[in-house]
Short mmCIF file of C-alpha atoms in Angstrom, two decimals:
data_model
loop_
_atom_site.label_atom_id
_atom_site.label_comp_id
_atom_site.label_asym_id
_atom_site.label_seq_id
_atom_site.Cartn_x
_atom_site.Cartn_y
_atom_site.Cartn_z
CA UNK M 181 -82.77 -81.26 138.79
CA UNK M 182 -81.53 -77.70 139.46
CA UNK M 183 -78.03 -76.91 138.53
CA UNK M 184 -75.76 -73.98 138.94
CA UNK M 185 -75.44 -71.74 135.89
CA UNK M 186 -73.73 -68.69 137.15
CA UNK M 187 -69.99 -67.89 136.78
CA UNK M 188 -67.90 -70.60 138.35
CA UNK M 189 -65.30 -67.94 139.40
CA UNK M 190 -67.92 -66.52 141.91
CA UNK M 191 -67.97 -69.77 143.75
CA UNK M 192 -64.13 -69.63 144.46
CA UNK M 193 -64.46 -65.97 145.57
CA UNK M 194 -67.35 -66.86 147.91
CA UNK M 195 -65.30 -69.60 149.64
CA UNK M 196 -62.17 -67.60 149.59
CA UNK M 197 -60.05 -70.15 147.99
CA UNK M 198 -59.50 -71.82 144.60
CA UNK M 199 -61.90 -74.68 143.85
CA UNK M 200 -60.27 -75.43 140.53
CA UNK M 201 -63.48 -75.40 138.77
CA UNK M 202 -62.11 -74.08 135.33
CA UNK M 203 -59.10 -76.11 134.71
CA UNK M 204 -55.94 -74.25 133.48
CA UNK M 205 -57.49 -70.82 133.92
CA UNK M 206 -57.34 -71.56 137.69
CA UNK M 207 -53.50 -71.68 137.53
CA UNK M 208 -53.05 -68.51 135.42
CA UNK M 209 -53.19 -64.83 136.13
CA UNK M 210 -56.66 -64.79 134.79
CA UNK M 211 -58.06 -66.41 137.86
CA UNK M 212 -60.77 -64.15 139.40
CA UNK M 213 -59.40 -64.93 142.86
CA UNK M 214 -56.02 -63.52 142.06
CA UNK M 215 -57.74 -60.27 140.87
CA UNK M 216 -60.47 -59.80 143.50
CA UNK M 217 -59.66 -61.87 146.63
CA UNK M 218 -62.99 -61.12 148.34
CA UNK M 219 -66.50 -62.45 148.25
CA UNK M 220 -68.79 -61.36 145.41
CA UNK M 221 -71.61 -59.00 145.79
CA UNK M 222 -72.16 -55.53 147.25
CA UNK M 223 -70.98 -56.40 150.79
CA UNK M 224 -68.31 -58.82 149.72
CA UNK M 225 -65.43 -56.85 151.20
CA UNK M 226 -67.25 -56.26 154.57
CA UNK M 227 -67.14 -59.90 155.94
CA UNK M 228 -67.93 -60.25 159.60
CA UNK M 229 -66.62 -63.07 161.92
CA UNK M 230 -68.61 -66.19 161.36
CA UNK M 231 -70.39 -68.22 164.02
CA UNK M 232 -69.60 -71.92 164.48
CA UNK M 233 -72.64 -72.71 162.50
CA UNK M 234 -71.48 -70.45 159.58
CA UNK M 235 -68.08 -72.03 159.66
CA UNK M 236 -69.67 -75.52 159.38
CA UNK M 237 -72.09 -74.41 156.65
CA UNK M 238 -69.17 -72.87 154.60
CA UNK M 239 -67.20 -76.03 154.84
CA UNK M 240 -70.10 -78.03 153.58
CA UNK M 241 -70.80 -75.67 150.67
CA UNK M 242 -67.13 -75.58 149.76
CA UNK M 243 -66.93 -79.42 149.62
CA UNK M 244 -70.09 -79.59 147.50
CA UNK M 245 -68.52 -77.00 145.06
CA UNK M 246 -65.20 -78.93 144.96
CA UNK M 247 -67.01 -82.01 143.67
CA UNK M 248 -69.74 -80.29 141.77
CA UNK M 249 -72.79 -81.80 143.64
CA UNK M 250 -76.21 -80.35 144.48
CA UNK M 251 -77.60 -80.28 147.98
CA UNK M 252 -79.76 -83.37 147.63
CA UNK M 253 -76.98 -85.47 146.11
CA UNK M 254 -74.51 -84.44 148.79
CA UNK M 255 -76.98 -85.11 151.66
CA UNK M 256 -77.77 -88.49 150.21
CA UNK M 257 -74.03 -89.34 149.97
CA UNK M 258 -73.53 -88.15 153.53
CA UNK M 259 -76.34 -90.39 154.79
CA UNK M 260 -74.74 -93.40 152.84
CA UNK M 261 -71.46 -92.58 154.50
CA UNK M 262 -73.04 -92.50 157.94
CA UNK M 263 -74.46 -96.01 157.36
CA UNK M 264 -70.99 -97.34 156.68
CA UNK M 265 -68.49 -98.80 159.22
CA UNK M 266 -65.89 -96.30 160.21
CA UNK M 267 -65.65 -92.46 160.57
CA UNK M 268 -68.50 -90.79 158.67
CA UNK M 269 -66.40 -87.84 157.60
CA UNK M 270 -63.68 -90.07 156.03
CA UNK M 271 -66.33 -92.41 154.44
CA UNK M 272 -67.94 -89.27 152.85
CA UNK M 273 -64.60 -88.20 151.24
CA UNK M 274 -63.88 -91.68 150.00
CA UNK M 275 -67.33 -91.87 148.37
CA UNK M 276 -66.80 -88.41 146.79
CA UNK M 277 -63.41 -89.60 145.40
CA UNK M 278 -64.95 -92.83 144.09
CA UNK M 279 -67.43 -91.01 141.78
CA UNK M 280 -66.60 -91.76 138.17
CA UNK M 281 -66.38 -88.10 137.14
CA UNK M 282 -63.80 -87.55 139.86
CA UNK M 283 -61.79 -90.53 138.89
CA UNK M 284 -61.71 -89.26 135.34
CA UNK M 285 -60.38 -85.88 136.55
CA UNK M 286 -57.85 -87.53 138.82
CA UNK M 287 -56.54 -89.68 135.87
CA UNK M 288 -55.93 -86.59 133.96
CA UNK M 289 -58.44 -87.30 131.22
CA UNK M 290 -60.20 -83.85 131.98
CA UNK M 291 -58.88 -80.55 133.16
CA UNK M 292 -61.56 -80.11 135.74
CA UNK M 293 -64.40 -82.21 137.51
CA UNK M 294 -66.93 -80.13 135.53
CA UNK M 295 -65.39 -81.20 132.19
CA UNK M 296 -65.05 -84.69 133.43
CA UNK M 297 -68.71 -84.87 134.21
CA UNK M 298 -69.60 -83.56 130.78
CA UNK M 299 -67.30 -86.19 129.14
CA UNK M 300 -68.85 -88.98 131.12
CA UNK M 301 -72.33 -87.83 130.34
CA UNK M 302 -71.47 -87.82 126.65
CA UNK M 303 -70.51 -91.52 126.90
CA UNK M 304 -66.83 -91.17 126.18
CA UNK M 305 -65.79 -93.79 128.79
CA UNK M 306 -66.13 -97.46 129.65
CA UNK M 307 -65.63 -99.06 133.00
CA UNK M 308 -64.65 -102.77 132.71
CA UNK M 309 -65.49 -102.75 129.05
CA UNK M 310 -69.01 -101.43 129.47
CA UNK M 311 -70.17 -97.93 128.54
CA UNK M 312 -71.01 -95.85 131.64
CA UNK M 313 -72.45 -92.39 131.23
CA UNK M 314 -73.47 -91.66 134.85
CA UNK M 315 -70.98 -89.24 136.61
CA UNK M 316 -72.06 -90.51 140.12
CA UNK M 317 -71.22 -94.06 139.28
CA UNK M 318 -69.24 -95.57 142.13
CA UNK M 319 -66.09 -97.11 141.12
CA UNK M 320 -64.54 -100.12 142.98
CA UNK M 321 -61.08 -101.42 143.46
CA UNK M 322 -59.88 -103.25 140.37
CA UNK M 323 -62.11 -101.22 137.97
CA UNK M 324 -60.55 -100.22 134.63
CA UNK M 325 -61.68 -96.94 133.22
CA UNK M 326 -60.89 -96.46 129.41
CA UNK M 327 -61.64 -93.86 126.77
CA UNK M 328 -64.19 -95.44 124.35
CA UNK M 329 -62.48 -96.45 121.10
CA UNK M 330 -64.55 -94.11 118.96
CA UNK M 331 -63.49 -91.17 121.14
CA UNK M 332 -59.73 -91.71 121.08
CA UNK M 333 -59.25 -89.73 117.89
CA UNK M 334 -60.97 -86.63 119.13
CA UNK M 335 -58.74 -83.50 119.64
CA UNK M 336 -59.37 -83.59 123.30
CA UNK M 337 -57.86 -87.05 123.94
CA UNK M 338 -55.16 -86.63 121.33
CA UNK M 339 -54.08 -83.62 123.55
CA UNK M 340 -54.23 -86.00 126.59
CA UNK M 341 -51.85 -88.40 124.94
CA UNK M 342 -49.23 -85.76 124.67
CA UNK M 343 -49.45 -84.83 128.40
CA UNK M 344 -47.30 -85.91 131.29
CA UNK M 345 -49.79 -87.03 133.99
CA UNK M 346 -49.23 -87.66 137.56
CA UNK M 347 -51.98 -89.57 139.47
CA UNK M 348 -52.73 -90.35 143.06
CA UNK M 349 -51.05 -93.49 144.61
CA UNK M 350 -54.55 -95.30 144.50
CA UNK M 351 -54.69 -95.09 140.65
CA UNK M 352 -52.54 -96.01 137.78
CA UNK M 353 -52.81 -94.66 134.22
CA UNK M 354 -51.49 -95.62 130.75
CA UNK M 355 -51.77 -92.42 128.83
CA UNK M 356 -50.90 -94.12 125.46
CA UNK M 357 -53.85 -96.55 125.88
CA UNK M 358 -55.95 -93.70 127.44
CA UNK M 359 -56.69 -96.19 130.31
CA UNK M 360 -56.63 -96.01 133.99
CA UNK M 361 -57.24 -98.47 136.89
CA UNK M 362 -58.47 -98.14 140.34
CA UNK M 363 -55.74 -100.00 142.31
CA UNK M 364 -57.45 -99.58 145.69
CA UNK M 365 -59.92 -97.08 147.15
CA UNK M 366 -58.18 -94.05 148.66
CA UNK M 367 -57.40 -93.57 152.34
CA UNK M 368 -57.89 -90.27 154.02
CA UNK M 369 -54.18 -89.54 153.82
CA UNK M 370 -54.28 -89.99 150.07
CA UNK M 371 -57.03 -87.48 149.53
CA UNK M 372 -55.61 -83.98 149.11
CA UNK M 373 -58.77 -82.04 148.79
CA UNK M 374 -58.53 -79.22 151.47
CA UNK M 375 -61.67 -80.24 153.50
CA UNK M 376 -62.22 -80.34 157.23
CA UNK M 377 -64.76 -83.08 157.14
CA UNK M 378 -65.48 -83.04 160.81
CA UNK M 379 -67.28 -79.72 160.38
CA UNK M 380 -69.57 -81.18 157.89
CA UNK M 381 -70.39 -84.14 160.28
CA UNK M 382 -71.06 -81.56 163.08
CA UNK M 383 -73.45 -79.50 160.82
CA UNK M 384 -75.47 -82.61 159.81
CA UNK M 385 -75.58 -83.78 163.42
CA UNK M 386 -77.41 -80.78 164.68
#
């Protein structure tokens, strides 16, 4: 499967806002968007007014990049959201938030979704006591996500234990035990990702 290998900061500049792809760097003066707040490339400073289609496309691209998905993954998730009862856009965001890599990030066990994806892939977590190394694994209400016993002594997780972590209302975390729980799946009002999901629905409905 293809994956993005270029500089992550270019993605933030292309979307014109921080996507928080590089953890702590995004909050510092080193953030590329702080230095060059325009799109990358030769014509980055000469943006023209976008069409409705362009606006919808950019919203879809931005959302993909927030959560670190490729096009096929994102489209499959959209199709799954469309088959569920309720509003497709809200269903899509809930499915994105329910990915294991996103939950690991939301629990504060990783500084970015990219790092969370890497930690999951390297088998550092269990779900309900069973090892899960699939970043796209869909968590359910009541699931307990825990750092694997063998990983608790790594410098990364020792650092996490010393942090003060605030999690969304649909999650709980015990930093000392390096354990989190999905209390319930999030509602739209509990998802703070700046996404206009109706534009994505409009784009895929063409």
